[in-house]
């Protein structure tokens, strides 16, 4: 292998470490955890086979493929200063399969477009209205789908298009972070904080500067969270985002908690109004175009 090939392979393994285990580097992942990753890849591969998104001939991953073939035989020797020319090249078809499962067209597509990590430190969010409501933020940790009305595709009627993105809220140290998918492997990343019963999110894009701000309020949430078994399953936000045509769009968004994590897919899709994937409560919100979209500057 060449040094460049090993650098790209390390990027891939770091990317997988973060996406599946929230660990920044492949060196932080144990053998058992890599076996877990292999199992997750096989599950995702089978889902994509059923949907016809990948060839049926693609082989599943063995329990120790990532650890033995990529970590032990490639990355560790490289880091131990083994001559790169003596390290064998991994199967390119296998790397393509990995990239497919991650949502990329192929391994080259991953190399050209994948971000090594989100610069969360560049996002500043501090609104000192009251002490941070850590209890509420911890309650919101988890997986969500978020919905907004977006501009229609060419040839479609505006009311026929709803955008659904997958979103995760998770804790990192003392901060609460947000990751959200977009179309064609586009990603948003952000921070979320809360004061009293107000929520604030600042979010940015991986591919272009398109910063977004979200403001929401959960009425009487402090009292409701004292009730046994109470869970917040839906959040409503006023969000600001300027489109490429400089029109303020998507100023009303709804986050819907995913009830079954096994069915959660980290992807973004277009949904028609009659889609069974569109919850009735969200459908009712989005039908009200005048209230949920700014039509003028």
mmCIF file with all atom_site columns, C-alpha atoms in Angstrom, residues 6 10-11 20 36 77 82 84 91 95 104 111 134 138 140 188 202 208 211 217 225 235 240 244 246 264 272 286 291:
data_model
loop_
_atom_site.group_PDB
_atom_site.id
_atom_site.type_symbol
_atom_site.label_atom_id
_atom_site.label_alt_id
_atom_site.label_comp_id
_atom_site.label_asym_id
_atom_site.label_entity_id
_atom_site.label_seq_id
_atom_site.pdbx_PDB_ins_code
_atom_site.Cartn_x
_atom_site.Cartn_y
_atom_site.Cartn_z
_atom_site.occupancy
_atom_site.B_iso_or_equiv
_atom_site.pdbx_formal_charge
_atom_site.auth_seq_id
_atom_site.auth_comp_id
_atom_site.auth_asym_id
_atom_site.auth_atom_id
_atom_site.pdbx_PDB_model_num
ATOM 1  C CA . UNK A 1 6   ? -3.250  4.100  4.348  1.00 0.00 ? 6   UNK A CA 1
ATOM 2  C CA . UNK A 1 10  ? -7.481  5.402  8.492  1.00 0.00 ? 10  UNK A CA 1
ATOM 3  C CA . UNK A 1 11  ? -10.036 8.090  7.653  1.00 0.00 ? 11  UNK A CA 1
ATOM 4  C CA . UNK A 1 20  ? -21.094 3.424  15.233 1.00 0.00 ? 20  UNK A CA 1
ATOM 5  C CA . UNK A 1 36  ? -20.201 -5.448 17.021 1.00 0.00 ? 36  UNK A CA 1
ATOM 6  C CA . UNK A 1 77  ? 1.837   -2.253 11.206 1.00 0.00 ? 77  UNK A CA 1
ATOM 7  C CA . UNK A 1 82  ? 6.430   -1.161 9.098  1.00 0.00 ? 82  UNK A CA 1
ATOM 8  C CA . UNK A 1 84  ? 4.241   0.681  3.746  1.00 0.00 ? 84  UNK A CA 1
ATOM 9  C CA . UNK A 1 91  ? -9.943  -5.876 -1.176 1.00 0.00 ? 91  UNK A CA 1
ATOM 10 C CA . UNK A 1 95  ? -14.028 -1.168 0.653  1.00 0.00 ? 95  UNK A CA 1
ATOM 11 C CA . UNK A 1 104 ? -21.714 6.539  -0.398 1.00 0.00 ? 104 UNK A CA 1
ATOM 12 C CA . UNK A 1 111 ? -12.591 9.601  -0.034 1.00 0.00 ? 111 UNK A CA 1
ATOM 13 C CA . UNK A 1 134 ? -29.609 19.794 32.065 1.00 0.00 ? 134 UNK A CA 1
ATOM 14 C CA . UNK A 1 138 ? -30.750 14.647 29.072 1.00 0.00 ? 138 UNK A CA 1
ATOM 15 C CA . UNK A 1 140 ? -34.032 14.699 24.782 1.00 0.00 ? 140 UNK A CA 1
ATOM 16 C CA . UNK A 1 188 ? -25.640 19.183 9.495  1.00 0.00 ? 188 UNK A CA 1
ATOM 17 C CA . UNK A 1 202 ? -27.416 26.279 16.361 1.00 0.00 ? 202 UNK A CA 1
ATOM 18 C CA . UNK A 1 208 ? -21.377 25.084 2.661  1.00 0.00 ? 208 UNK A CA 1
ATOM 19 C CA . UNK A 1 211 ? -26.143 28.190 9.417  1.00 0.00 ? 211 UNK A CA 1
ATOM 20 C CA . UNK A 1 217 ? -40.616 26.138 23.924 1.00 0.00 ? 217 UNK A CA 1
ATOM 21 C CA . UNK A 1 225 ? -41.159 15.690 33.731 1.00 0.00 ? 225 UNK A CA 1
ATOM 22 C CA . UNK A 1 235 ? -40.691 19.014 19.488 1.00 0.00 ? 235 UNK A CA 1
ATOM 23 C CA . UNK A 1 240 ? -34.331 30.197 10.249 1.00 0.00 ? 240 UNK A CA 1
ATOM 24 C CA . UNK A 1 244 ? -29.993 29.576 -2.363 1.00 0.00 ? 244 UNK A CA 1
ATOM 25 C CA . UNK A 1 246 ? -32.212 34.050 -0.638 1.00 0.00 ? 246 UNK A CA 1
ATOM 26 C CA . UNK A 1 264 ? -34.201 3.900  12.572 1.00 0.00 ? 264 UNK A CA 1
ATOM 27 C CA . UNK A 1 272 ? -45.531 12.658 -0.408 1.00 0.00 ? 272 UNK A CA 1
ATOM 28 C CA . UNK A 1 286 ? -47.376 20.855 7.744  1.00 0.00 ? 286 UNK A CA 1
ATOM 29 C CA . UNK A 1 291 ? -48.491 29.566 9.534  1.00 0.00 ? 291 UNK A CA 1
#
